[in-house]
Coordinates of N, CA and C in Angstrom, one line a residue:
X1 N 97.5 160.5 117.9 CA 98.8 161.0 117.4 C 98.5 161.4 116.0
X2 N 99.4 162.7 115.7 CA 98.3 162.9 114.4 C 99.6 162.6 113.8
X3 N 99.9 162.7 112.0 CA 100.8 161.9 111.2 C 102.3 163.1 111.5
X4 N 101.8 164.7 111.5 CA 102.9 165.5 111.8 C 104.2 165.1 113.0
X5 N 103.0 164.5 114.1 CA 104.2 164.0 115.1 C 104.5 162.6 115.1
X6 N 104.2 161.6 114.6 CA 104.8 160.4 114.1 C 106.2 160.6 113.8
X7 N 107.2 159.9 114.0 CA 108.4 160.0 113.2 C 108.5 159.3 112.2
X8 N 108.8 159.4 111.3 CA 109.1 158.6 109.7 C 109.2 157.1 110.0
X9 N 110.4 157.0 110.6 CA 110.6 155.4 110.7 C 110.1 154.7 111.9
X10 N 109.5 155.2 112.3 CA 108.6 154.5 113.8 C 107.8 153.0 113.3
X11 N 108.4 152.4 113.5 CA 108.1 150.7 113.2 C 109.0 150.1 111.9
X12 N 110.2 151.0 111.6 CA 110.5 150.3 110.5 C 111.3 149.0 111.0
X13 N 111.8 148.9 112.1 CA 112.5 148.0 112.2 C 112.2 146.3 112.9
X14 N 110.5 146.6 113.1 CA 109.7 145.2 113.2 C 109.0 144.2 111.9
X15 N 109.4 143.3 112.6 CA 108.9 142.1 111.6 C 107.7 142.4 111.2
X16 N 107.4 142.2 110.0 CA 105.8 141.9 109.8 C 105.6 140.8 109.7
X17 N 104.1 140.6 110.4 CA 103.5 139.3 111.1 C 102.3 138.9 110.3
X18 N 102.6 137.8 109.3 CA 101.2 137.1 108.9 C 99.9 136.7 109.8
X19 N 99.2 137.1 109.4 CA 98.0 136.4 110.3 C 97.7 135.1 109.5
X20 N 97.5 134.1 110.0 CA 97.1 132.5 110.0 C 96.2 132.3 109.0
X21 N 96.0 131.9 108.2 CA 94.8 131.8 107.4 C 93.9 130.4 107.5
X22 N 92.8 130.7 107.9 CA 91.8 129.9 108.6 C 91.1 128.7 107.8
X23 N 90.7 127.6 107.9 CA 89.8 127.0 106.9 C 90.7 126.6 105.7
X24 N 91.8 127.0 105.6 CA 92.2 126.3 103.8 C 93.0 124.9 104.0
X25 N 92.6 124.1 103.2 CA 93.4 122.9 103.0 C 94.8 122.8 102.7
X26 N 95.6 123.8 102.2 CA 96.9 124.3 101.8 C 97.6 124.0 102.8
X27 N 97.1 124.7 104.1 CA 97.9 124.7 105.3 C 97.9 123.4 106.3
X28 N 96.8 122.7 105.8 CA 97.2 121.5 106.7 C 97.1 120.3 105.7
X29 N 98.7 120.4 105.2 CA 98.1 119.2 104.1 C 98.0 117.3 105.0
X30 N 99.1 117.6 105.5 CA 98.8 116.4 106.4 C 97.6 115.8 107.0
X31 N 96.8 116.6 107.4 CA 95.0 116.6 108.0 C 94.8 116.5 106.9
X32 N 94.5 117.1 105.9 CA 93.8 116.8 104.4 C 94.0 115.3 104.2
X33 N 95.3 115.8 103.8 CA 95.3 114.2 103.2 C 94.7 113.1 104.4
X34 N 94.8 113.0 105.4 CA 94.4 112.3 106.5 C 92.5 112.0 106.2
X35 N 91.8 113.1 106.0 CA 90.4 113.6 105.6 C 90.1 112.5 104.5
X36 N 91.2 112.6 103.4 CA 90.9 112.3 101.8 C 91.1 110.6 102.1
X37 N 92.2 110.2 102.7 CA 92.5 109.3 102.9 C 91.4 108.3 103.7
X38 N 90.7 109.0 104.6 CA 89.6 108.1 105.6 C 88.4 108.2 104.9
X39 N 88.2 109.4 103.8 CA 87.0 109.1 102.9 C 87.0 108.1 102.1
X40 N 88.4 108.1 101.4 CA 88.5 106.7 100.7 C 88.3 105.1 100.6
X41 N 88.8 105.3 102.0 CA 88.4 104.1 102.8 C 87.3 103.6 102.9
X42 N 86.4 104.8 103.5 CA 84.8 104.4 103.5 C 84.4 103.8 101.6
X43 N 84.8 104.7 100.9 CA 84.4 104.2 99.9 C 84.9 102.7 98.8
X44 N 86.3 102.4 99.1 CA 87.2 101.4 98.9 C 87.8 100.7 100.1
X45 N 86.4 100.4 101.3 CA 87.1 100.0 102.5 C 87.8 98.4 102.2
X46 N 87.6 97.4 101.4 CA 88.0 96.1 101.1 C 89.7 96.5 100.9
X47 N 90.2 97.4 100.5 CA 91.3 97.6 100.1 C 92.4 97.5 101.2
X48 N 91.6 98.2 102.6 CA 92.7 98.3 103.9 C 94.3 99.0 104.0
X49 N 94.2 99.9 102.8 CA 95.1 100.7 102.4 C 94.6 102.0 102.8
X50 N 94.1 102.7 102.6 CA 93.6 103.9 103.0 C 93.5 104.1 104.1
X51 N 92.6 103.0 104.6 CA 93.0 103.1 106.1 C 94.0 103.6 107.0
X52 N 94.8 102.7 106.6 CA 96.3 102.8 107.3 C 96.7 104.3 106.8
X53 N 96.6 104.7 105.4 CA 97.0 105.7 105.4 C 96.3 107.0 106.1
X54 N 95.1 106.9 106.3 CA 94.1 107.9 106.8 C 95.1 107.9 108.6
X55 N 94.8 106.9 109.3 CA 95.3 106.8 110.2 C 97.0 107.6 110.5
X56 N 97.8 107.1 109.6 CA 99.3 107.7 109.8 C 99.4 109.0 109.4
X57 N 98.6 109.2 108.6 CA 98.1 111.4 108.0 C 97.9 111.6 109.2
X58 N 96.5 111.5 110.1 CA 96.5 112.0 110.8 C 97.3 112.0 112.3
X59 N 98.1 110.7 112.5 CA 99.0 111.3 113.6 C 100.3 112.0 113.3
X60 N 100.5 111.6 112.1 CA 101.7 113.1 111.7 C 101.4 114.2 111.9
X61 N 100.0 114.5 111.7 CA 99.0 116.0 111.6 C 99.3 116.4 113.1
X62 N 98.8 115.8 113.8 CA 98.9 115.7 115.4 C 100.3 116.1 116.1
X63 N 100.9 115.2 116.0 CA 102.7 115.0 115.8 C 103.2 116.4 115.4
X64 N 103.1 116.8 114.3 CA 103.1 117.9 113.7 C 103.0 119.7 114.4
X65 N 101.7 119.2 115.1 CA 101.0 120.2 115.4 C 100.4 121.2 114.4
X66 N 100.0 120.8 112.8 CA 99.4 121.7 112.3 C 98.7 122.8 112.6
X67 N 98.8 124.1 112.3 CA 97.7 124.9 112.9 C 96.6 124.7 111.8
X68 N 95.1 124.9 113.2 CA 94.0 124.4 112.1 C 93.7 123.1 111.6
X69 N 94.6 122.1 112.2 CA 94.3 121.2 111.4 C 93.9 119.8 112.3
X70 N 93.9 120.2 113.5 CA 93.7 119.1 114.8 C 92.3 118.6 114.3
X71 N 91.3 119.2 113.8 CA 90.0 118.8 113.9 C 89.8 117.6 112.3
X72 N 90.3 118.3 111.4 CA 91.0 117.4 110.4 C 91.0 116.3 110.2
X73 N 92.3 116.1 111.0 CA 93.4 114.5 111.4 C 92.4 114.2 112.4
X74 N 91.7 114.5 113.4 CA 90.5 113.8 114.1 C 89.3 113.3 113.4
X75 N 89.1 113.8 112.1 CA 88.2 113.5 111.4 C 88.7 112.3 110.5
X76 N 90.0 112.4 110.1 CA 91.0 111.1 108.9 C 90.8 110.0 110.3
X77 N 91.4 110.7 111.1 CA 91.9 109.2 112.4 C 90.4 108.7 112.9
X78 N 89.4 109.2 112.5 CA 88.0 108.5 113.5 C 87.9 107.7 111.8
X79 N 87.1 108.4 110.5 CA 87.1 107.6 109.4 C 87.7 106.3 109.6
X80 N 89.5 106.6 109.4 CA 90.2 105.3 109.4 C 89.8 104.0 110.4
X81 N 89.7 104.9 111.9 CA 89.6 103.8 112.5 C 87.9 103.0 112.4
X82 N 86.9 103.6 112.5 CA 85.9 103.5 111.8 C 85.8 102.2 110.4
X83 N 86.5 102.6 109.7 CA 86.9 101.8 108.6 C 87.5 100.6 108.6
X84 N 88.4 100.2 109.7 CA 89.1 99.3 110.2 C 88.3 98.3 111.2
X85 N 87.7 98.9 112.0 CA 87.0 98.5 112.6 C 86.1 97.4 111.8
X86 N 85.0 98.3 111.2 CA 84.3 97.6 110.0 C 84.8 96.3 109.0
X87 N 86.1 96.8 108.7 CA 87.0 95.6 108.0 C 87.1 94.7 109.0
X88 N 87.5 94.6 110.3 CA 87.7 93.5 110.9 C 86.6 92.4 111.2
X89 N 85.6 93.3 111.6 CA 84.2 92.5 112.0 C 83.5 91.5 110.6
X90 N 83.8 92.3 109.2 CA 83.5 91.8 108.3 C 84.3 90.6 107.8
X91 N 85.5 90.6 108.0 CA 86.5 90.0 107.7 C 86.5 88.3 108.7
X92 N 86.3 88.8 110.3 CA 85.9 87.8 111.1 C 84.2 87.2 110.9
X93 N 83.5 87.9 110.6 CA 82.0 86.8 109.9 C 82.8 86.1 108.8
X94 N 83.2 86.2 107.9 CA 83.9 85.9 106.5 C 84.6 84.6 107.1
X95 N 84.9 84.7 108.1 CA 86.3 83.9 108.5 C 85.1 82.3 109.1
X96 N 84.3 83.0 109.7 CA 83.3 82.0 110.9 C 82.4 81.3 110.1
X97 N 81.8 82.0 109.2 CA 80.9 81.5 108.0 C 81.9 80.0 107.3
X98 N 83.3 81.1 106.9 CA 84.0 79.9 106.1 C 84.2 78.3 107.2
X99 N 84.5 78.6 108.2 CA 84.9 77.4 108.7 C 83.4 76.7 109.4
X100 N 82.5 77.0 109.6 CA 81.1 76.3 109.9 C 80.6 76.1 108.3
X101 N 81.5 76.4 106.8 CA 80.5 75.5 105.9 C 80.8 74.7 105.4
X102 N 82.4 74.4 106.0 CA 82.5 72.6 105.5 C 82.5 71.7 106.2

């Protein structure tokens, strides 16, 4: 169709439609923070704050349904639990040690 036979307002009356933008942390802050939150952990795991928070980022993210961001909050929620995990086992030697040394 060449532009002569177009009519002038042919499409004026449709929405325009953003396309999704892929990859940026902006749009899934919930997964981010979930990400930031389970790295922390690993690095300040004695704290057991991060954790928790890594963990509840990511099922709000989930919960949510972020676009883009499922893989994210799968990444905050495996760190966290990861992290917790770790804390407990360490926490229970800590515990078995203490009571076999007196």
């Amino acid at each position: 169709m060449s532009d002569a036979d177009r009519p002038e307002d042919a499409g004026a009356d449709l929405p325009l439609v953003e396309a999704p933008r892929v990859g940026r942390f902006s749009d899934t802050p919930l997964a981010a923070g979930s990400v930031a939150a389970g790295l922390a952990g690993v690095v300040v795991g004695f704290l057991f704050v991060p954790q928790l928070l890594a963990l509840a980022l990511g099922g709000l993210s989930l919960a949510r349904r972020e676009v883009n961001g499922r893989g994210r909050a799968l990444v905050g929620i495996g760190l966290g639990l990861l992290t917790t995990v770790l804390w407990g086992v360490v926490l229970a030697l800590l515990l078995r040690w203490w009571a076999t040394s007196q």
